[in-house]
mmCIF file of C-alpha atoms in Angstrom:
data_model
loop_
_atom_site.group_PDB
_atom_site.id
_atom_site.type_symbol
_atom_site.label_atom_id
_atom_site.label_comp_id
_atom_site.label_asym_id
_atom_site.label_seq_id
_atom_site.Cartn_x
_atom_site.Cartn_y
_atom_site.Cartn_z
ATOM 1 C CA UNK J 483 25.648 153.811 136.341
ATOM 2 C CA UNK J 484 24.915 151.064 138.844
ATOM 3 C CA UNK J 485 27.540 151.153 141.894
ATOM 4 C CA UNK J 486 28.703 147.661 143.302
ATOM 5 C CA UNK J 487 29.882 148.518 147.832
ATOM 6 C CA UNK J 488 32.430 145.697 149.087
ATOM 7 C CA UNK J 489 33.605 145.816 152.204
ATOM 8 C CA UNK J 490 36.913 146.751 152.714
ATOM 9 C CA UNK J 491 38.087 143.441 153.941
ATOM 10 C CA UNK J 492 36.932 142.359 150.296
ATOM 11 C CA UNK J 493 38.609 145.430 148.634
ATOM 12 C CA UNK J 494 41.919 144.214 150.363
ATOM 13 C CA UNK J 495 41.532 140.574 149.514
ATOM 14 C CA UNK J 496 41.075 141.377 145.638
ATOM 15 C CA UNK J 497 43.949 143.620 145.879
ATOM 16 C CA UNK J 498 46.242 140.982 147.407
ATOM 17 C CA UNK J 499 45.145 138.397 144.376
ATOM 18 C CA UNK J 500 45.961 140.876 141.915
ATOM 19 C CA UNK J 501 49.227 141.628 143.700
ATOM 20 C CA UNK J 502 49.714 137.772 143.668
ATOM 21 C CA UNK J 503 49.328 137.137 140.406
ATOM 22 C CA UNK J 504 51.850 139.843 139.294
ATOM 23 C CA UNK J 505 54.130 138.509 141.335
ATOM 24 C CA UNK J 506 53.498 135.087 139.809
ATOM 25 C CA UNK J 507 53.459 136.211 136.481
ATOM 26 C CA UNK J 508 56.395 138.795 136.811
ATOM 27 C CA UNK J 509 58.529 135.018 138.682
ATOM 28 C CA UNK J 510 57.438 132.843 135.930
ATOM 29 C CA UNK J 511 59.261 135.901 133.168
ATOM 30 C CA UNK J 512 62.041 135.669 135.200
ATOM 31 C CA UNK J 513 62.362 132.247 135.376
ATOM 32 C CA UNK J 514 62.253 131.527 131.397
ATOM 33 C CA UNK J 515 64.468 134.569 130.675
ATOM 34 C CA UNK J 516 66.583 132.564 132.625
ATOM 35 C CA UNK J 517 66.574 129.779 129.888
ATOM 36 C CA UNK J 518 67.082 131.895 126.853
ATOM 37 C CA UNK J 519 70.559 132.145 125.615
ATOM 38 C CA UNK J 520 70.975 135.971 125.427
ATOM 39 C CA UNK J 521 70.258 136.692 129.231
ATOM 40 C CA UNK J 522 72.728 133.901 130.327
ATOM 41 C CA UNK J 523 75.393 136.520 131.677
ATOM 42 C CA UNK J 524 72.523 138.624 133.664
ATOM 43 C CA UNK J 525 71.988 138.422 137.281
ATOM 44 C CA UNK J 526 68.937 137.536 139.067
ATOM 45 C CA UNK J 527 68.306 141.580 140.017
ATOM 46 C CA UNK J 528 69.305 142.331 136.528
ATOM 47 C CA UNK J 529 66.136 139.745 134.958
ATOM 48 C CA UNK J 530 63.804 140.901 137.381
ATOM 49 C CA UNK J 531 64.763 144.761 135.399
ATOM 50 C CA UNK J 532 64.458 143.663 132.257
ATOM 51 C CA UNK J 533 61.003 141.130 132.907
ATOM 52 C CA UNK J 534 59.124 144.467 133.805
ATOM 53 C CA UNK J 535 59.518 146.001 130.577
ATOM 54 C CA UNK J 536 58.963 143.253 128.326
ATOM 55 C CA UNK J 537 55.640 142.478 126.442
ATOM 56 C CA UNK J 538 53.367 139.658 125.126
ATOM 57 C CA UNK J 539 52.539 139.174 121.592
ATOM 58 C CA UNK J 540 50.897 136.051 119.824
ATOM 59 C CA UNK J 541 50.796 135.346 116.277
ATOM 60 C CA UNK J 542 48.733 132.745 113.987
ATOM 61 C CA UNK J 543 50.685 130.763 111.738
ATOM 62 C CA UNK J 544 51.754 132.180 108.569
ATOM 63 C CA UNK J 545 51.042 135.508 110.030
ATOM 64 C CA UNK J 546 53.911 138.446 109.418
ATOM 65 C CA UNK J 547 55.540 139.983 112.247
ATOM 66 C CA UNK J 548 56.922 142.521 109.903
ATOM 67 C CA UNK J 549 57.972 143.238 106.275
ATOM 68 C CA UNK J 550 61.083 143.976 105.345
ATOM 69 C CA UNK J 551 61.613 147.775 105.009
ATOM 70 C CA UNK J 552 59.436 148.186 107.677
ATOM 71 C CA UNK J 553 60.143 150.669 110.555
ATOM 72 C CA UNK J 554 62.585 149.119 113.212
ATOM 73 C CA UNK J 555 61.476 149.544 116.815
ATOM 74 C CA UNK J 556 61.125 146.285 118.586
ATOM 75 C CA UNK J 557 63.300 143.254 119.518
ATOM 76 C CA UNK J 558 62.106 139.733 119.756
ATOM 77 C CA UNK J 559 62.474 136.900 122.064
ATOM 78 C CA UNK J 560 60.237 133.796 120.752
ATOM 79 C CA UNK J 561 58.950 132.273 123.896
ATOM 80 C CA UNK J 562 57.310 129.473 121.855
ATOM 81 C CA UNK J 563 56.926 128.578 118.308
ATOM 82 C CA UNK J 564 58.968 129.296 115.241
ATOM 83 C CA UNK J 565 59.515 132.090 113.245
ATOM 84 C CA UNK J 566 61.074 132.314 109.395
ATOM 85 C CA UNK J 567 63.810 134.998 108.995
ATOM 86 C CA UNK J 568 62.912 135.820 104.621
ATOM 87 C CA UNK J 569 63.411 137.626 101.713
ATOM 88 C CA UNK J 570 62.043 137.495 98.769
ATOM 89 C CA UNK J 571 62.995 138.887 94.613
ATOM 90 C CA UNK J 572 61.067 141.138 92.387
ATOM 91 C CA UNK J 573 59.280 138.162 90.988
ATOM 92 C CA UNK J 574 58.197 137.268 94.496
ATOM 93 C CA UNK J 575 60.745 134.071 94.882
ATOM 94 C CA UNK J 576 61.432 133.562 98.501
ATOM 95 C CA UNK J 577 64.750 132.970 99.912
ATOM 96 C CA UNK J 578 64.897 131.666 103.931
ATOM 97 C CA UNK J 579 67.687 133.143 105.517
ATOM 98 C CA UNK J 580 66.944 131.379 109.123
ATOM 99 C CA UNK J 581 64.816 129.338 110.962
ATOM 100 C CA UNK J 582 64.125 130.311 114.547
ATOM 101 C CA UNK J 583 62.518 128.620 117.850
ATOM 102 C CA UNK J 584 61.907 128.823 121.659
ATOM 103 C CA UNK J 585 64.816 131.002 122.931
ATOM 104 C CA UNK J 586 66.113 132.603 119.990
ATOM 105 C CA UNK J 587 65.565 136.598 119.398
ATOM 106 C CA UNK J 588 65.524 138.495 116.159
ATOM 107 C CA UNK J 589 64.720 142.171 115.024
ATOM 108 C CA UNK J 590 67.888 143.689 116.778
ATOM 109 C CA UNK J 591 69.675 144.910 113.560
ATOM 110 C CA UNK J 592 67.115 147.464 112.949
ATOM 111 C CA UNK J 593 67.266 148.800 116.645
ATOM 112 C CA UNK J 594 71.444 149.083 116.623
ATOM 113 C CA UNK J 595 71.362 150.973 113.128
ATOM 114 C CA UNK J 596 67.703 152.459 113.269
ATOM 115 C CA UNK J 597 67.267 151.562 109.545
ATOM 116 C CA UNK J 598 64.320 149.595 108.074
ATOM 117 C CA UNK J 599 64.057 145.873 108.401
ATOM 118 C CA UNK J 600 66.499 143.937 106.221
ATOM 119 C CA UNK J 601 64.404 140.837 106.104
ATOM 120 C CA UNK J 602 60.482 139.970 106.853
ATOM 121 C CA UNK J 603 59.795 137.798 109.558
ATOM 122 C CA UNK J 604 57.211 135.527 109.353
ATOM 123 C CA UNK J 605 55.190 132.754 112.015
ATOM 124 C CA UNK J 606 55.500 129.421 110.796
ATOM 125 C CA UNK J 607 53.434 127.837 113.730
ATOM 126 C CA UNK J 608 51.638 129.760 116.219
ATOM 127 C CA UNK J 609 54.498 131.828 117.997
ATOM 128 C CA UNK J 610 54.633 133.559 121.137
ATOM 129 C CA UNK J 611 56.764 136.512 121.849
ATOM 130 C CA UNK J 612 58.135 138.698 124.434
ATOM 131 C CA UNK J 613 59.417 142.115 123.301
ATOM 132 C CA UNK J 614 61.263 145.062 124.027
ATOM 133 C CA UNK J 615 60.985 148.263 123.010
ATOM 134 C CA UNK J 616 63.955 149.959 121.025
ATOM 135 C CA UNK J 617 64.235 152.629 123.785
ATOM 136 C CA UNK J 618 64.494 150.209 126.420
ATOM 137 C CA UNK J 619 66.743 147.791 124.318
ATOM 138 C CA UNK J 620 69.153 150.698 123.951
ATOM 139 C CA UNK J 621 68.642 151.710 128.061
ATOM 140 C CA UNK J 622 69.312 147.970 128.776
ATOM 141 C CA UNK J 623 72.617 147.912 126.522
ATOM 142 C CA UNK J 624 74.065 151.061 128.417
ATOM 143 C CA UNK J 625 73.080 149.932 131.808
ATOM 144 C CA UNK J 626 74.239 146.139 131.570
ATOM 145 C CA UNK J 627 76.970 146.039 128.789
ATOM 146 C CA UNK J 628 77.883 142.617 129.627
ATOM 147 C CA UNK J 629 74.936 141.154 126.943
ATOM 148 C CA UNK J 630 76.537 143.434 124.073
ATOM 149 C CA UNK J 631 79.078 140.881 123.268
ATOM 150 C CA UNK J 632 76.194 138.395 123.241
ATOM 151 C CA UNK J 633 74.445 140.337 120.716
ATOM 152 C CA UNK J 634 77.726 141.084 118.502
ATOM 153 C CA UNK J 635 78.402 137.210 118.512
ATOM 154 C CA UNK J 636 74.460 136.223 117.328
ATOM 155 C CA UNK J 637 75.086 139.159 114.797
ATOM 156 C CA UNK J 638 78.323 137.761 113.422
ATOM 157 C CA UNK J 639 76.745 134.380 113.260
ATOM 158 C CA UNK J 640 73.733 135.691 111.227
ATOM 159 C CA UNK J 641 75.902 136.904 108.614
ATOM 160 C CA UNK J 642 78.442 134.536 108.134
ATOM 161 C CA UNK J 643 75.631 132.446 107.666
ATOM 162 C CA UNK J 644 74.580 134.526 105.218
ATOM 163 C CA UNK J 645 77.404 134.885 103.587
ATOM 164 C CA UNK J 646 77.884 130.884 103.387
ATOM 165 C CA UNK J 647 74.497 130.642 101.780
ATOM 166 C CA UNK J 648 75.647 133.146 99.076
ATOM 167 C CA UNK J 649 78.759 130.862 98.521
ATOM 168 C CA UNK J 650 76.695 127.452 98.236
ATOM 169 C CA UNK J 651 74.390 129.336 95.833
ATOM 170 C CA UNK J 652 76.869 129.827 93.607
ATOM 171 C CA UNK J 653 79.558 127.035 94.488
ATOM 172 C CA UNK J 654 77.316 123.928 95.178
ATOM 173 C CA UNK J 655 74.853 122.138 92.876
ATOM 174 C CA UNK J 656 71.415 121.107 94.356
ATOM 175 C CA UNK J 657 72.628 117.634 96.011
ATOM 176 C CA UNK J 658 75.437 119.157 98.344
ATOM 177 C CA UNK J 659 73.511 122.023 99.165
ATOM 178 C CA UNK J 660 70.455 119.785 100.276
ATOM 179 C CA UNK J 661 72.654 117.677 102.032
ATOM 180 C CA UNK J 662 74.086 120.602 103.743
ATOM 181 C CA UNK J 663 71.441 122.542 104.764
ATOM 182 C CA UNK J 664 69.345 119.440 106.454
ATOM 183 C CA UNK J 665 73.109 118.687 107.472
ATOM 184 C CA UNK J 666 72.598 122.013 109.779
ATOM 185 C CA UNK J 667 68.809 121.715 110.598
ATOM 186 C CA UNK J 668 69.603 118.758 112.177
ATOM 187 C CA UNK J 669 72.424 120.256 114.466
ATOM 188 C CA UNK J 670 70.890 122.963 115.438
ATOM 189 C CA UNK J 671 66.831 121.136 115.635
ATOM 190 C CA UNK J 672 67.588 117.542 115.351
ATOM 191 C CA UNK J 673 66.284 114.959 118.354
ATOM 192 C CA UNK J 674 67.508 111.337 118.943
ATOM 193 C CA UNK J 675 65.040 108.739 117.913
ATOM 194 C CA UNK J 676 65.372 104.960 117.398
ATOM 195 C CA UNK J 677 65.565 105.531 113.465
ATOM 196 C CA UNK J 678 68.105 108.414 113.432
ATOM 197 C CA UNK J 679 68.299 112.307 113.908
ATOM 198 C CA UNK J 680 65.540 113.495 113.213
ATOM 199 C CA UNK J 681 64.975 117.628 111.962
ATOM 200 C CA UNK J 682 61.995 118.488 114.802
ATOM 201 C CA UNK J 683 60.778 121.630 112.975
ATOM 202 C CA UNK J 684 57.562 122.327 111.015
ATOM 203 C CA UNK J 685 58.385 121.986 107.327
ATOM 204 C CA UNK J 686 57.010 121.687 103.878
ATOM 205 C CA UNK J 687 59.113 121.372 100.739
ATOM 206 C CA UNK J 688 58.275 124.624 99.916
ATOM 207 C CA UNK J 689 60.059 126.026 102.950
ATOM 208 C CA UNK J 690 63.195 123.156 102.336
ATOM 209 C CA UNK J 691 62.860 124.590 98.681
ATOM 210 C CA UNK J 692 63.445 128.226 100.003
ATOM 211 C CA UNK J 693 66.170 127.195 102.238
ATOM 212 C CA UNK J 694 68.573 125.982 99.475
ATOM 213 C CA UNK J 695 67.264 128.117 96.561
ATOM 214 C CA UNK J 696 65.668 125.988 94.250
ATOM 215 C CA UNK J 697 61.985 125.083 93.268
ATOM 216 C CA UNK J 698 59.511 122.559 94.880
ATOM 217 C CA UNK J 699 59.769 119.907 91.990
ATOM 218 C CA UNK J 700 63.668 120.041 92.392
ATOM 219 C CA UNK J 701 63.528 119.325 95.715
ATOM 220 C CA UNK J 702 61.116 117.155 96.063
ATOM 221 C CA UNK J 703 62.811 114.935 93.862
ATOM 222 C CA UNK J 704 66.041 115.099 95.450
ATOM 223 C CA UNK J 705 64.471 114.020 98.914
ATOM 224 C CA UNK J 706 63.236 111.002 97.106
ATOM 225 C CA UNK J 707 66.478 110.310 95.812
ATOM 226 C CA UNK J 708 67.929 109.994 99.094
ATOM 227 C CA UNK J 709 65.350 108.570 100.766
ATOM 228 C CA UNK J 710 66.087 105.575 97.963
ATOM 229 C CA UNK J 711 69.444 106.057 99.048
ATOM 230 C CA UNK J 712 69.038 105.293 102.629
ATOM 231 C CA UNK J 713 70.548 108.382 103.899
ATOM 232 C CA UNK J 714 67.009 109.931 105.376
ATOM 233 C CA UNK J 715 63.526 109.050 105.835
ATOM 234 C CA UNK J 716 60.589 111.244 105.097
ATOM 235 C CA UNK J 717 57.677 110.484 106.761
ATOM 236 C CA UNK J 718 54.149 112.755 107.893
ATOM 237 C CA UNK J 719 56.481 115.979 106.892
ATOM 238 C CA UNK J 720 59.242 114.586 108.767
ATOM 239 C CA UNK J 721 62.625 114.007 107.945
ATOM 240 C CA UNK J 722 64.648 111.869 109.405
ATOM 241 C CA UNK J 723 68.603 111.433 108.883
ATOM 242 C CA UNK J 724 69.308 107.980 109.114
ATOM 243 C CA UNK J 725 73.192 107.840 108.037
ATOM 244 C CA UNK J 726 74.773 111.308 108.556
ATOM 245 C CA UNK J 727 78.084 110.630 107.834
ATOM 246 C CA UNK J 728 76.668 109.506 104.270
ATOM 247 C CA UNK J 729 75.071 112.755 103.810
ATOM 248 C CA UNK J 730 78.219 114.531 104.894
ATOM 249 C CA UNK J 731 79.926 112.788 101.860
ATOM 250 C CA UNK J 732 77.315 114.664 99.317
ATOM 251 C CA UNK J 733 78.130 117.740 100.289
ATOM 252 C CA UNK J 734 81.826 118.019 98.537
#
């Protein structure tokens, strides 16, 4: 064992930098919690709590964060990236419940209930999250209330959204439910550009496939259709939705 003397003065100035850079890092948690919509109704002494307890995890695209049935014991805040909410049949045909990104959290159904995961969860581009354990999710419920209603409201969300995706299953044909669905991922992702709104996510037609329930060939050609039709633009996996109000009128 080979031993390495510093003087103290040295001792103390390594300490100090390592003191620093918690600090830092501990300011710069507080400072995006800040930004995420679930901590909006928390105090400043209240996100310096809750940025002590949270971890760090990274994940590779198309790597699973869990499978569904899996034990329940962490909640997840997606710093960066985006994250597929899924479920899939017997014969292995996936359904996409949601589409997450920067800000939004998931996994908290499974903490509240302590029953296995409902859905999988899945990276679609590299992702980084913070998380929380399910004992201090539950501590941080009792001790600050005020972000239960928060919670309730994303829950209720969640499953009327659900719910509505049940309905266009059954109620809409393959057009309207298209035209709905990019409809949404454009409110909720879209940016401004010079040729329209366009849907800033990372999607295949696969994915767009397994967000209205159909197969790849279906949609594929549907896309086509109204990209004849003026009404979006696909371009380099893009889509763009160059007349809304004309895609509104497909969807009834």
């Amino acid at each position: 064992m080979i031993s390495v003397y510093l003087p103290a003065k040295d001792w103390n100035r390594i300490l100090e930098r390592a003191t620093y850079s918690a600090i830092l890092t501990t300011m710069q948690e507080e400072s995006h919690l800040k930004q995420i919509p679930l901590f909006t109704s928390l105090t400043a002494e209240h996100l310096a709590d809750l940025a002590t307890k949270l971890g760090t995890r990274n994940y590779k695209a198309g790597e699973t964060i869990f499978h569904k049935d899996d034990p329940g014991s962490v909640l997840y805040v997606i710093k960066g990236g985006q994250v597929k909410i899924a479920t899939a049949s017997a014969e292995g045909d996936e359904v996409i419940l949601a589409i997450l990104t920067d800000g939004d959290f998931f996994g908290e159904l499974s903490l509240l209930d302590e029953s296995p995961r409902s859905a999988s969860a899945i990276a679609m581009a590299p992702t980084q999250a913070m998380v929380l354990q399910r004992k201090d999710f539950v501590d941080f419920l009792t001790r600050y209330p005020e972000i239960v209603g928060d919670i309730l409201a994303a829950l209720s969300r969640r499953l009327r959204g659900t719910d509505s995706l049940v309905e266009d299953v059954i109620f809409l044909d393959l057009p309207a439910r298209l035209a709905k669905r990019l409809l949404q991922l454009a409110n909720t992702h879209g940016i401004k550009t010079q040729e329209g709104l366009e849907i800033n996510l990372k999607l295949t037609q696969q994915d767009i496939a397994d967000l209205v329930g159909a197969t790849r060939v279906a949609v594929n050609k549907q896309l086509r259709l109204y990209q004849k039709m003026g009404v979006i633009n696909l371009s380099r996996n893009r889509i763009i939705i160059t007349r809304p109000e004309d895609l509104q009128r497909r969807v009834y």
